[in-house]
Amino acid sequence: MIDAYRGVEPDSKEGKMVAQMEDVLVILESLYADALVDASENFAGAEKNTAGGGVRYQSKTVEYDYSKSFAEQVDDYKSGNIPQRDTLIVGPTPEIYRSIGLNSLPMTINTTHVDYALNGTKDADHYLGETLLKQLPDKLKDPVAVFVSQTKGTTSVVTLLSFSVNGKQVVAPIVIDGFGVQNSLVIDSNAITSVFGKNTCIAQLHKAAQEESSGNFSLLYANKKEARSLLHRAGHQW
């Protein structure tokens, strides 16, 4: 932790600011190291051109085009064409999330979690497969529910999606006003930190619904027909 803020409460305004500062420092350190490597490789691989009596060196670094659809980005990731440590653009923040207070930022997901989803390199709960992963933008537009994260407080929300993997309903935690990386630049985003099947997500939905009835608004959005169906099948009433 940054020494000047040691001892602050994690969920306080200062604590949230420090957490974001520390995350940015980690990203900047990584980007600096990558820049040194890239500079060395570009210099070594530069093309010398003596036309017209001058000497010109052309860098081999090519920026990736993030205006492509998410499905195209996934294909390019599989082909090795996404820069290392970059974050893919899932799409703009859908209206449902903007209506509950999220800013109109791109939604991002990093290559580590794309790899988990495509190849199951973490565990079976994180494996979506290519077809489901490419459906993520549409699934995010029509969630079952969105509620405040029970572990991250007001800095994050959890969206409960309308499909399951490994017999478990899928959730996607989202950091509000987070950041991503594109072509070595840090960008503002609503950052999806994972997509995975979670066996306790229905219980979390039930708790959020109960808190809503008590006046604590942790349940930010719900498709009540689908949410009640999931709760009833799990033995909960709402």
Backbone as CSV, one residue per row, in Angstrom:
resi,resn,N_x,N_y,N_z,CA_x,CA_y,CA_z,C_x,C_y,C_z
1,MET,0.842,-1.195,0.000,0.000,0.000,0.000,0.872,1.237,0.000
2,ILE,0.400,2.328,-0.639,1.124,3.590,-0.631,1.232,4.081,0.794
3,ASP,2.463,4.361,1.261,2.721,4.613,2.676,1.887,5.748,3.247
4,ALA,1.684,6.810,2.478,0.960,7.972,2.998,-0.476,7.644,3.361
5,TYR,-0.993,6.548,2.804,-2.396,6.181,3.053,-2.519,4.879,3.829
6,ARG,-1.442,4.410,4.410,-1.485,3.156,5.164,-2.462,3.274,6.325
7,GLY,-3.324,2.295,6.486,-4.280,2.276,7.594,-5.652,2.813,7.255
8,VAL,-5.854,3.338,6.025,-7.181,3.833,5.684,-8.125,2.660,5.455
9,GLU,-9.404,2.908,5.667,-10.409,1.866,5.461,-10.526,1.544,3.980
10,PRO,-10.520,0.241,3.594,-10.557,-0.132,2.168,-11.768,0.390,1.428
11,ASP,-12.930,0.512,2.134,-14.154,0.914,1.439,-14.407,2.416,1.535
12,SER,-13.468,3.149,2.159,-13.613,4.607,2.226,-13.232,5.223,0.890
13,LYS,-13.528,6.515,0.729,-13.170,7.211,-0.511,-11.666,7.159,-0.733
14,GLU,-10.920,7.385,0.357,-9.456,7.350,0.241,-8.964,5.950,-0.080
15,GLY,-9.595,4.951,0.559,-9.181,3.570,0.316,-9.398,3.147,-1.120
16,LYS,-10.537,3.545,-1.697,-10.818,3.210,-3.101,-9.822,3.896,-4.029
17,MET,-9.494,5.172,-3.686,-8.540,5.906,-4.504,-7.181,5.215,-4.479
18,VAL,-6.763,4.766,-3.279,-5.462,4.100,-3.157,-5.446,2.800,-3.943
19,ALA,-6.557,2.030,-3.878,-6.618,0.757,-4.610,-6.463,0.989,-6.102
20,GLN,-7.128,2.041,-6.623,-7.017,2.346,-8.044,-5.603,2.809,-8.397
21,MET,-4.992,3.617,-7.501,-3.634,4.092,-7.744,-2.651,2.923,-7.802
22,GLU,-2.828,1.959,-6.875,-1.927,0.812,-6.849,-2.089,-0.037,-8.099
23,ASP,-3.352,-0.205,-8.555,-3.584,-0.971,-9.787,-2.917,-0.295,-10.978
24,VAL,-3.038,1.048,-11.049,-2.434,1.779,-12.161,-0.920,1.665,-12.124
25,LEU,-0.332,1.711,-10.922,1.122,1.590,-10.810,1.608,0.246,-11.336
26,VAL,0.860,-0.829,-11.020,1.236,-2.153,-11.522,1.201,-2.178,-13.039
27,ILE,0.118,-1.610,-13.620,0.000,-1.566,-15.076,1.138,-0.749,-15.687
28,LEU,1.438,0.415,-15.102,2.481,1.271,-15.650,3.850,0.605,-15.588
29,GLU,4.121,-0.114,-14.484,5.395,-0.826,-14.389,5.512,-1.881,-15.479
30,SER,4.399,-2.588,-15.719,4.397,-3.614,-16.754,4.579,-3.001,-18.136
31,LEU,3.875,-1.883,-18.382,3.973,-1.230,-19.679,5.380,-0.681,-19.920
32,TYR,6.024,-0.160,-18.860,7.379,0.362,-19.000,8.343,-0.750,-19.392
33,ALA,8.193,-1.906,-18.715,9.065,-3.035,-19.041,8.835,-3.497,-20.467
34,ASP,7.560,-3.559,-20.882,7.244,-3.966,-22.255,7.807,-2.969,-23.262
35,ALA,7.735,-1.670,-22.919,8.224,-0.644,-23.844,9.725,-0.793,-24.085
36,LEU,10.473,-1.126,-23.037,11.914,-1.323,-23.200,12.205,-2.496,-24.130
37,VAL,11.444,-3.583,-23.938,11.630,-4.756,-24.793,11.262,-4.423,-26.232
38,ASP,10.101,-3.751,-26.403,9.648,-3.411,-27.754,10.639,-2.482,-28.455
39,ALA,11.174,-1.502,-27.716,12.118,-0.571,-28.322,13.352,-1.301,-28.822
40,SER,13.829,-2.263,-28.016,15.001,-3.030,-28.417,14.717,-3.866,-29.649
41,GLU,13.554,-4.533,-29.656,13.200,-5.392,-30.785,12.989,-4.561,-32.051
42,ASN,12.334,-3.399,-31.910,12.066,-2.563,-33.084,13.356,-2.019,-33.689
43,PHE,14.312,-1.640,-32.818,15.578,-1.128,-33.325,16.347,-2.229,-34.058
44,ALA,16.353,-3.433,-33.426,17.087,-4.538,-34.035,16.444,-4.977,-35.340
45,GLY,15.104,-4.855,-35.428,14.410,-5.344,-36.616,14.037,-4.254,-37.591
46,ALA,14.569,-3.051,-37.396,14.204,-1.935,-38.272,14.709,-2.166,-39.682
47,GLU,14.000,-1.559,-40.625,14.367,-1.666,-42.029,15.098,-0.406,-42.460
48,LYS,16.268,-0.574,-43.020,17.079,0.563,-43.454,16.743,0.921,-44.902
49,ASN,16.470,2.198,-45.118,16.103,2.665,-46.453,17.007,3.844,-46.814
50,THR,17.775,3.694,-47.894,18.721,4.747,-48.282,18.258,5.523,-49.501
51,ALA,17.005,5.388,-49.913,16.500,6.101,-51.085,16.626,7.600,-50.876
52,GLY,17.061,8.304,-51.906,17.181,9.754,-51.836,18.374,10.223,-51.040
53,GLY,19.293,9.317,-50.734,20.497,9.711,-50.038,20.341,9.762,-48.533
54,GLY,19.121,9.537,-48.008,18.915,9.580,-46.566,18.878,8.196,-45.973
55,VAL,18.805,8.120,-44.648,18.691,6.855,-43.927,17.424,6.909,-43.097
56,ARG,16.529,5.935,-43.249,15.256,5.920,-42.535,15.062,4.544,-41.908
57,TYR,14.557,4.508,-40.657,14.258,3.249,-39.977,12.754,3.160,-39.756
58,GLN,12.172,2.066,-40.168,10.720,1.866,-40.083,10.420,0.847,-38.989
59,SER,9.647,1.258,-37.980,9.305,0.355,-36.878,8.367,-0.749,-37.365
60,LYS,8.547,-1.923,-36.775,7.663,-3.034,-37.124,6.440,-3.107,-36.201
61,THR,6.344,-2.200,-35.211,5.213,-2.205,-34.294,3.952,-1.751,-35.017
62,VAL,2.902,-2.531,-34.944,1.624,-2.197,-35.573,0.546,-2.186,-34.498
63,GLU,-0.193,-1.092,-34.394,-1.254,-1.009,-33.398,-2.443,-1.862,-33.823
64,TYR,-3.069,-2.506,-32.832,-4.235,-3.345,-33.115,-5.481,-2.468,-33.252
65,ASP,-6.372,-2.858,-34.140,-7.599,-2.112,-34.421,-8.729,-2.617,-33.520
66,TYR,-9.007,-1.882,-32.431,-10.043,-2.301,-31.491,-11.446,-1.848,-31.895
67,SER,-11.586,-1.310,-33.109,-12.939,-1.031,-33.594,-13.604,-2.299,-34.124
68,LYS,-12.853,-3.387,-34.203,-13.414,-4.666,-34.652,-14.434,-5.183,-33.639
69,SER,-15.335,-6.043,-34.101,-16.314,-6.645,-33.201,-15.596,-7.542,-32.186
70,PHE,-16.277,-7.825,-31.084,-15.683,-8.683,-30.061,-15.369,-10.062,-30.633
71,ALA,-16.252,-10.587,-31.463,-16.013,-11.908,-32.063,-14.738,-11.895,-32.911
72,GLU,-14.533,-10.811,-33.661,-13.308,-10.697,-34.468,-12.069,-10.587,-33.582
73,GLN,-12.194,-9.871,-32.478,-11.075,-9.765,-31.542,-10.720,-11.129,-30.953
74,VAL,-11.747,-11.917,-30.637,-11.497,-13.264,-30.119,-10.743,-14.096,-31.152
75,ASP,-11.159,-14.003,-32.416,-10.446,-14.721,-33.481,-8.994,-14.264,-33.573
76,ASP,-8.785,-12.952,-33.468,-7.418,-12.426,-33.548,-6.593,-12.830,-32.337
77,TYR,-7.238,-12.924,-31.181,-6.519,-13.408,-29.995,-6.049,-14.847,-30.226
78,LYS,-6.941,-15.664,-30.783,-6.573,-17.058,-31.055,-5.414,-17.142,-32.047
79,SER,-5.343,-16.173,-32.960,-4.282,-16.167,-33.971,-3.000,-15.497,-33.475
80,GLY,-3.013,-15.009,-32.242,-1.832,-14.371,-31.683,-1.638,-12.935,-32.120
81,ASN,-2.718,-12.263,-32.542,-2.590,-10.904,-33.073,-3.004,-9.807,-32.099
82,ILE,-3.370,-10.193,-30.863,-3.682,-9.196,-29.837,-2.415,-8.925,-29.038
83,PRO,-2.029,-7.651,-28.843,-0.824,-7.356,-28.071,-0.882,-7.965,-26.665
84,GLN,0.260,-8.432,-26.203,0.340,-9.049,-24.880,-0.091,-8.054,-23.810
85,ARG,-0.872,-8.540,-22.857,-1.387,-7.778,-21.712,-2.454,-6.749,-22.090
86,ASP,-2.914,-6.727,-23.323,-4.000,-5.839,-23.705,-5.340,-6.366,-23.195
87,THR,-6.335,-5.514,-23.252,-7.701,-5.911,-22.906,-8.580,-5.789,-24.145
88,LEU,-9.400,-6.793,-24.375,-10.323,-6.757,-25.508,-11.507,-5.855,-25.166
89,ILE,-12.066,-5.214,-26.179,-13.268,-4.404,-26.009,-14.478,-5.308,-26.248
90,VAL,-15.259,-5.530,-25.201,-16.467,-6.352,-25.341,-17.546,-5.570,-26.068
91,GLY,-17.603,-4.269,-25.794,-18.591,-3.408,-26.425,-18.858,-2.210,-25.527
92,PRO,-19.774,-1.332,-25.915,-20.142,-0.215,-25.036,-20.918,-0.732,-23.827
93,THR,-20.933,0.047,-22.757,-21.726,-0.322,-21.578,-23.205,-0.297,-21.942
94,PRO,-23.923,-1.423,-21.818,-25.336,-1.470,-22.212,-26.220,-0.550,-21.376
95,GLU,-27.384,-0.238,-21.905,-28.321,0.686,-21.279,-28.701,0.267,-19.862
96,ILE,-28.895,-1.024,-19.625,-29.300,-1.490,-18.291,-28.303,-1.025,-17.237
97,TYR,-27.021,-1.092,-17.539,-25.993,-0.707,-16.567,-25.903,0.814,-16.445
98,ARG,-26.100,1.516,-17.546,-26.105,2.979,-17.475,-27.284,3.478,-16.654
99,SER,-28.406,2.759,-16.716,-29.592,3.180,-15.977,-29.424,3.025,-14.474
100,ILE,-28.466,2.198,-14.026,-28.231,2.043,-12.588,-26.991,2.816,-12.135
101,GLY,-26.441,3.658,-13.032,-25.405,4.572,-12.606,-24.029,4.391,-13.195
102,LEU,-23.797,3.331,-13.995,-22.479,3.172,-14.601,-22.295,4.188,-15.715
103,ASN,-21.088,4.697,-15.838,-20.792,5.662,-16.891,-20.734,4.987,-18.258
104,SER,-20.913,5.794,-19.289,-20.926,5.283,-20.662,-19.496,5.097,-21.152
105,LEU,-18.893,3.976,-20.743,-17.513,3.636,-21.080,-17.500,2.317,-21.853
106,PRO,-16.412,2.026,-22.550,-16.309,0.673,-23.121,-16.207,-0.361,-22.017
107,MET,-16.695,-1.556,-22.283,-16.499,-2.681,-21.371,-15.309,-3.494,-21.875
108,THR,-14.408,-3.832,-20.965,-13.201,-4.548,-21.349,-13.084,-5.869,-20.601
109,ILE,-12.282,-6.774,-21.165,-11.916,-8.016,-20.481,-10.484,-8.343,-20.903
110,ASN,-9.649,-8.735,-19.940,-8.241,-8.922,-20.287,-7.985,-10.295,-20.912
111,THR,-6.802,-10.410,-21.508,-6.483,-11.631,-22.262,-6.354,-12.851,-21.362
112,THR,-6.007,-12.653,-20.090,-5.927,-13.795,-19.162,-7.279,-14.481,-19.063
113,HIS,-8.354,-13.691,-18.889,-9.682,-14.289,-18.723,-10.280,-14.741,-20.052
114,VAL,-9.834,-14.131,-21.144,-10.218,-14.669,-22.458,-9.625,-16.061,-22.625
115,ASP,-8.389,-16.219,-22.205,-7.742,-17.531,-22.281,-8.461,-18.550,-21.403
116,TYR,-8.822,-18.154,-20.180,-9.582,-19.056,-19.301,-10.861,-19.518,-20.000
117,ALA,-11.576,-18.553,-20.613,-12.866,-18.852,-21.224,-12.728,-19.723,-22.466
118,LEU,-11.693,-19.483,-23.253,-11.510,-20.230,-24.493,-10.924,-21.618,-24.272
119,ASN,-9.975,-21.704,-23.351,-9.166,-22.925,-23.243,-9.298,-23.656,-21.915
120,GLY,-10.062,-23.093,-20.970,-10.223,-23.755,-19.678,-8.927,-23.878,-18.913
121,THR,-8.008,-22.908,-19.083,-6.687,-23.012,-18.472,-6.704,-22.768,-16.970
122,LYS,-7.824,-22.276,-16.419,-7.911,-22.132,-14.966,-8.654,-23.304,-14.345
123,ASP,-9.923,-23.492,-14.735,-10.705,-24.627,-14.245,-11.968,-24.755,-15.099
124,ALA,-12.747,-25.787,-14.826,-13.944,-26.056,-15.636,-14.989,-24.957,-15.501
125,ASP,-15.045,-24.292,-14.343,-16.050,-23.252,-14.130,-15.793,-22.018,-14.995
126,HIS,-14.538,-21.789,-15.394,-14.206,-20.633,-16.217,-14.245,-20.940,-17.717
127,TYR,-14.441,-22.206,-18.067,-14.426,-22.575,-19.483,-15.799,-22.347,-20.114
128,LEU,-15.875,-21.376,-21.026,-17.121,-21.113,-21.748,-17.116,-21.741,-23.130
129,GLY,-15.952,-21.807,-23.750,-15.866,-22.217,-25.134,-16.059,-21.012,-26.044
130,GLU,-15.626,-21.155,-27.278,-15.624,-20.025,-28.210,-17.022,-19.502,-28.503
131,THR,-17.986,-20.391,-28.706,-19.331,-19.943,-29.081,-19.958,-19.085,-28.002
132,LEU,-19.915,-19.545,-26.747,-20.507,-18.774,-25.653,-19.727,-17.496,-25.393
133,LEU,-18.400,-17.556,-25.471,-17.618,-16.352,-25.227,-17.979,-15.264,-26.223
134,LYS,-18.157,-15.624,-27.489,-18.493,-14.631,-28.503,-19.898,-14.053,-28.298
135,GLN,-20.738,-14.739,-27.515,-22.080,-14.242,-27.212,-22.095,-13.287,-26.018
136,LEU,-20.927,-13.083,-25.382,-20.869,-12.277,-24.163,-21.474,-10.878,-24.334
137,PRO,-21.200,-10.142,-25.427,-21.823,-8.814,-25.564,-23.348,-8.865,-25.504
138,ASP,-23.959,-9.839,-26.167,-25.419,-9.958,-26.143,-25.929,-10.407,-24.785
139,LYS,-25.211,-11.325,-24.133,-25.619,-11.781,-22.800,-25.589,-10.645,-21.788
140,LEU,-24.603,-9.760,-21.918,-24.510,-8.626,-20.997,-25.656,-7.636,-21.180
141,LYS,-26.196,-7.555,-22.382,-27.303,-6.627,-22.647,-28.595,-7.061,-21.972
142,ASP,-28.729,-8.336,-21.674,-29.983,-8.856,-21.130,-29.706,-9.789,-19.953
143,PRO,-29.190,-9.247,-18.837,-28.841,-10.096,-17.693,-30.070,-10.529,-16.901
144,VAL,-29.890,-11.550,-16.090,-30.951,-11.950,-15.161,-31.045,-10.929,-14.035
145,ALA,-29.893,-10.504,-13.524,-29.867,-9.547,-12.419,-28.501,-8.893,-12.339
146,VAL,-28.481,-7.733,-11.693,-27.237,-7.035,-11.383,-27.316,-6.609,-9.924
147,PHE,-26.322,-6.964,-9.125,-26.334,-6.573,-7.712,-24.952,-6.130,-7.266
148,VAL,-24.922,-5.412,-6.161,-23.670,-4.898,-5.618,-22.808,-6.074,-5.167
149,SER,-21.519,-6.006,-5.453,-20.598,-7.055,-5.025,-20.556,-7.134,-3.503
150,GLN,-20.661,-8.353,-2.975,-20.621,-8.547,-1.531,-19.204,-8.528,-0.986
151,THR,-18.200,-8.586,-1.862,-16.808,-8.570,-1.416,-16.102,-7.270,-1.746
152,LYS,-16.526,-6.579,-2.821,-15.849,-5.356,-3.253,-16.632,-4.092,-2.925
153,GLY,-17.812,-4.248,-2.314,-18.594,-3.072,-1.957,-19.085,-2.311,-3.168
154,THR,-19.113,-0.988,-3.048,-19.696,-0.155,-4.101,-18.755,0.091,-5.271
155,THR,-17.552,-0.486,-5.242,-16.627,-0.306,-6.362,-16.923,-1.265,-7.509
156,SER,-17.734,-2.293,-7.259,-17.993,-3.315,-8.271,-19.440,-3.770,-8.216
157,VAL,-19.917,-4.255,-9.355,-21.215,-4.931,-9.404,-20.996,-6.329,-9.964
158,VAL,-21.957,-7.195,-9.703,-21.936,-8.547,-10.252,-23.162,-8.701,-11.135
159,THR,-22.963,-9.110,-12.371,-24.091,-9.360,-13.262,-24.290,-10.865,-13.404
160,LEU,-25.519,-11.302,-13.190,-25.891,-12.712,-13.295,-26.439,-12.938,-14.697
161,LEU,-25.769,-13.778,-15.472,-26.106,-13.958,-16.884,-27.043,-15.144,-17.079
162,SER,-27.645,-15.205,-18.263,-28.734,-16.159,-18.506,-28.253,-17.480,-19.097
163,PHE,-27.097,-17.973,-18.657,-26.654,-19.299,-19.087,-25.761,-19.887,-18.002
164,SER,-25.467,-21.146,-18.114,-24.674,-21.821,-17.094,-23.536,-22.604,-17.749
165,VAL,-22.496,-22.843,-16.961,-21.397,-23.715,-17.367,-21.093,-24.647,-16.210
166,ASN,-20.764,-25.882,-16.548,-20.424,-26.859,-15.520,-21.528,-26.979,-14.475
167,GLY,-22.786,-26.770,-14.923,-23.940,-26.889,-14.030,-24.146,-25.705,-13.110
168,LYS,-23.431,-24.600,-13.338,-23.516,-23.436,-12.462,-23.855,-22.189,-13.279
169,GLN,-24.708,-21.345,-12.695,-25.066,-20.101,-13.370,-23.835,-19.214,-13.501
170,VAL,-23.744,-18.501,-14.626,-22.556,-17.693,-14.912,-22.722,-16.274,-14.384
171,VAL,-21.666,-15.757,-13.771,-21.629,-14.379,-13.311,-20.439,-13.666,-13.952
172,ALA,-20.530,-12.334,-13.999,-19.427,-11.518,-14.496,-19.270,-10.313,-13.569
173,PRO,-18.274,-10.331,-12.679,-17.992,-9.139,-11.852,-17.469,-8.008,-12.736
174,ILE,-17.907,-6.781,-12.445,-17.520,-5.614,-13.239,-17.027,-4.514,-12.309
175,VAL,-15.798,-4.052,-12.517,-15.270,-2.915,-11.761,-15.806,-1.626,-12.379
176,ILE,-16.498,-0.840,-11.569,-17.080,0.417,-12.038,-15.966,1.454,-12.217
177,ASP,-15.969,2.127,-13.369,-14.943,3.143,-13.661,-13.544,2.577,-13.447
178,GLY,-13.311,1.408,-14.021,-11.999,0.791,-13.936,-11.124,1.216,-15.102
179,PHE,-10.281,0.301,-15.557,-9.411,0.644,-16.685,-9.041,-0.606,-17.464
180,GLY,-8.611,-0.384,-18.683,-8.084,-1.448,-19.522,-6.816,-0.940,-20.193
181,VAL,-6.233,-1.780,-21.045,-5.013,-1.406,-21.766,-5.205,-1.717,-23.242
182,GLN,-4.918,-0.719,-24.088,-4.981,-0.897,-25.535,-3.721,-0.332,-26.158
183,ASN,-2.981,-1.180,-26.850,-1.779,-0.724,-27.544,-0.874,0.093,-26.616
184,SER,-0.688,-0.435,-25.402,0.192,0.156,-24.384,-0.346,1.439,-23.768
185,LEU,-1.610,1.774,-24.025,-2.230,2.937,-23.409,-3.286,2.498,-22.413
186,VAL,-3.317,3.129,-21.233,-4.346,2.832,-20.240,-5.598,3.613,-20.605
187,ILE,-6.749,2.937,-20.666,-8.015,3.592,-21.008,-9.011,3.396,-19.873
188,ASP,-9.954,4.327,-19.749,-11.051,4.177,-18.796,-12.028,3.137,-19.333
189,SER,-12.514,2.282,-18.445,-13.483,1.270,-18.875,-14.270,0.766,-17.670
190,ASN,-15.390,0.148,-17.947,-16.053,-0.686,-16.953,-15.493,-2.088,-17.188
191,ALA,-14.628,-2.509,-16.283,-13.759,-3.659,-16.533,-14.353,-4.959,-16.003
192,ILE,-14.634,-5.882,-16.919,-15.084,-7.226,-16.533,-13.864,-7.985,-16.033
193,THR,-13.891,-8.387,-14.774,-12.713,-9.019,-14.176,-12.726,-10.532,-14.277
194,SER,-13.854,-11.112,-14.661,-13.921,-12.559,-14.852,-15.288,-12.922,-15.420
195,VAL,-15.392,-14.115,-15.977,-16.681,-14.680,-16.393,-16.620,-16.155,-16.044
196,PHE,-17.494,-16.626,-15.143,-17.355,-17.999,-14.677,-18.643,-18.500,-14.026
197,GLY,-18.775,-19.809,-13.929,-19.892,-20.416,-13.235,-19.658,-20.398,-11.738
198,LYS,-20.650,-19.962,-10.977,-20.487,-19.801,-9.518,-21.641,-20.497,-8.811
199,ASN,-21.332,-21.435,-7.930,-22.400,-22.217,-7.302,-23.149,-21.467,-6.201
200,THR,-22.614,-20.317,-5.757,-23.305,-19.555,-4.716,-24.033,-18.326,-5.255
201,CYS,-24.058,-18.158,-6.570,-24.607,-16.909,-7.105,-26.120,-16.807,-6.880
202,ILE,-26.839,-17.938,-6.867,-28.281,-17.878,-6.623,-28.548,-17.455,-5.183
203,ALA,-27.738,-17.947,-4.254,-27.866,-17.524,-2.851,-27.562,-16.029,-2.715
204,GLN,-26.598,-15.533,-3.484,-26.287,-14.104,-3.452,-27.438,-13.279,-4.026
205,LEU,-28.051,-13.786,-5.088,-29.220,-13.119,-5.653,-30.346,-13.071,-4.624
206,HIS,-30.559,-14.179,-3.924,-31.606,-14.242,-2.902,-31.340,-13.233,-1.793
207,LYS,-30.099,-13.140,-1.349,-29.744,-12.186,-0.300,-29.977,-10.759,-0.765
208,ALA,-29.593,-10.469,-2.014,-29.796,-9.122,-2.554,-31.286,-8.788,-2.641
209,ALA,-32.102,-9.761,-3.036,-33.551,-9.542,-3.127,-34.150,-9.295,-1.747
210,GLN,-33.678,-10.040,-0.741,-34.166,-9.832,0.627,-33.775,-8.453,1.143
211,GLU,-32.553,-8.038,0.839,-32.101,-6.721,1.289,-32.892,-5.614,0.623
212,GLU,-33.298,-5.844,-0.631,-34.125,-4.858,-1.318,-35.448,-4.682,-0.580
213,SER,-36.018,-5.787,-0.113,-37.284,-5.723,0.620,-37.133,-4.972,1.936
214,SER,-35.900,-4.928,2.470,-35.633,-4.241,3.738,-35.187,-2.796,3.521
215,GLY,-35.161,-2.363,2.273,-34.772,-0.993,1.986,-33.307,-0.802,1.701
216,ASN,-32.521,-1.887,1.685,-31.112,-1.796,1.322,-30.974,-2.181,-0.144
217,PHE,-30.623,-1.243,-0.966,-30.724,-1.440,-2.411,-29.449,-2.058,-2.989
218,SER,-29.195,-3.295,-2.624,-28.050,-3.997,-3.207,-28.440,-4.679,-4.517
219,LEU,-29.746,-4.930,-4.717,-30.217,-5.473,-5.986,-30.508,-4.290,-6.910
220,LEU,-29.655,-4.098,-7.904,-29.722,-2.910,-8.745,-30.631,-3.081,-9.950
221,TYR,-30.764,-4.314,-10.417,-31.633,-4.613,-11.567,-31.988,-6.090,-11.508
222,ALA,-33.207,-6.422,-11.935,-33.580,-7.832,-12.059,-34.641,-8.003,-13.133
223,ASN,-34.456,-9.007,-13.965,-35.521,-9.501,-14.816,-36.319,-10.438,-13.905
224,LYS,-37.381,-9.921,-13.326,-38.021,-10.619,-12.209,-38.551,-11.997,-12.594
225,LYS,-39.014,-12.142,-13.831,-39.516,-13.452,-14.253,-38.403,-14.492,-14.224
226,GLU,-37.252,-14.156,-14.829,-36.144,-15.111,-14.870,-35.511,-15.281,-13.495
227,ALA,-35.374,-14.174,-12.752,-34.766,-14.246,-11.425,-35.604,-15.110,-10.487
228,ARG,-36.929,-14.923,-10.506,-37.788,-15.715,-9.631,-37.759,-17.191,-10.024
229,SER,-37.668,-17.455,-11.320,-37.591,-18.849,-11.767,-36.337,-19.527,-11.209
230,LEU,-35.197,-18.838,-11.298,-33.957,-19.397,-10.750,-34.056,-19.590,-9.242
231,LEU,-34.617,-18.609,-8.551,-34.739,-18.701,-7.090,-35.671,-19.833,-6.675
232,HIS,-36.800,-19.972,-7.362,-37.758,-21.027,-7.011,-37.158,-22.408,-7.229
233,ARG,-36.390,-22.564,-8.323,-35.762,-23.860,-8.578,-34.718,-24.213,-7.517
234,ALA,-34.160,-23.163,-6.882,-33.166,-23.384,-5.839,-33.799,-23.449,-4.446
235,GLY,-35.139,-23.355,-4.403,-35.832,-23.467,-3.121,-36.004,-22.168,-2.375
236,HIS,-35.800,-21.030,-3.061,-35.955,-19.728,-2.426,-37.261,-19.075,-2.871
237,GLN,-37.793,-18.214,-2.028,-39.005,-17.462,-2.366,-38.639,-15.980,-2.509
238,TRP,-39.353,-15.332,-3.477,-39.178,-13.883,-3.621,-40.487,-13.283,-4.137
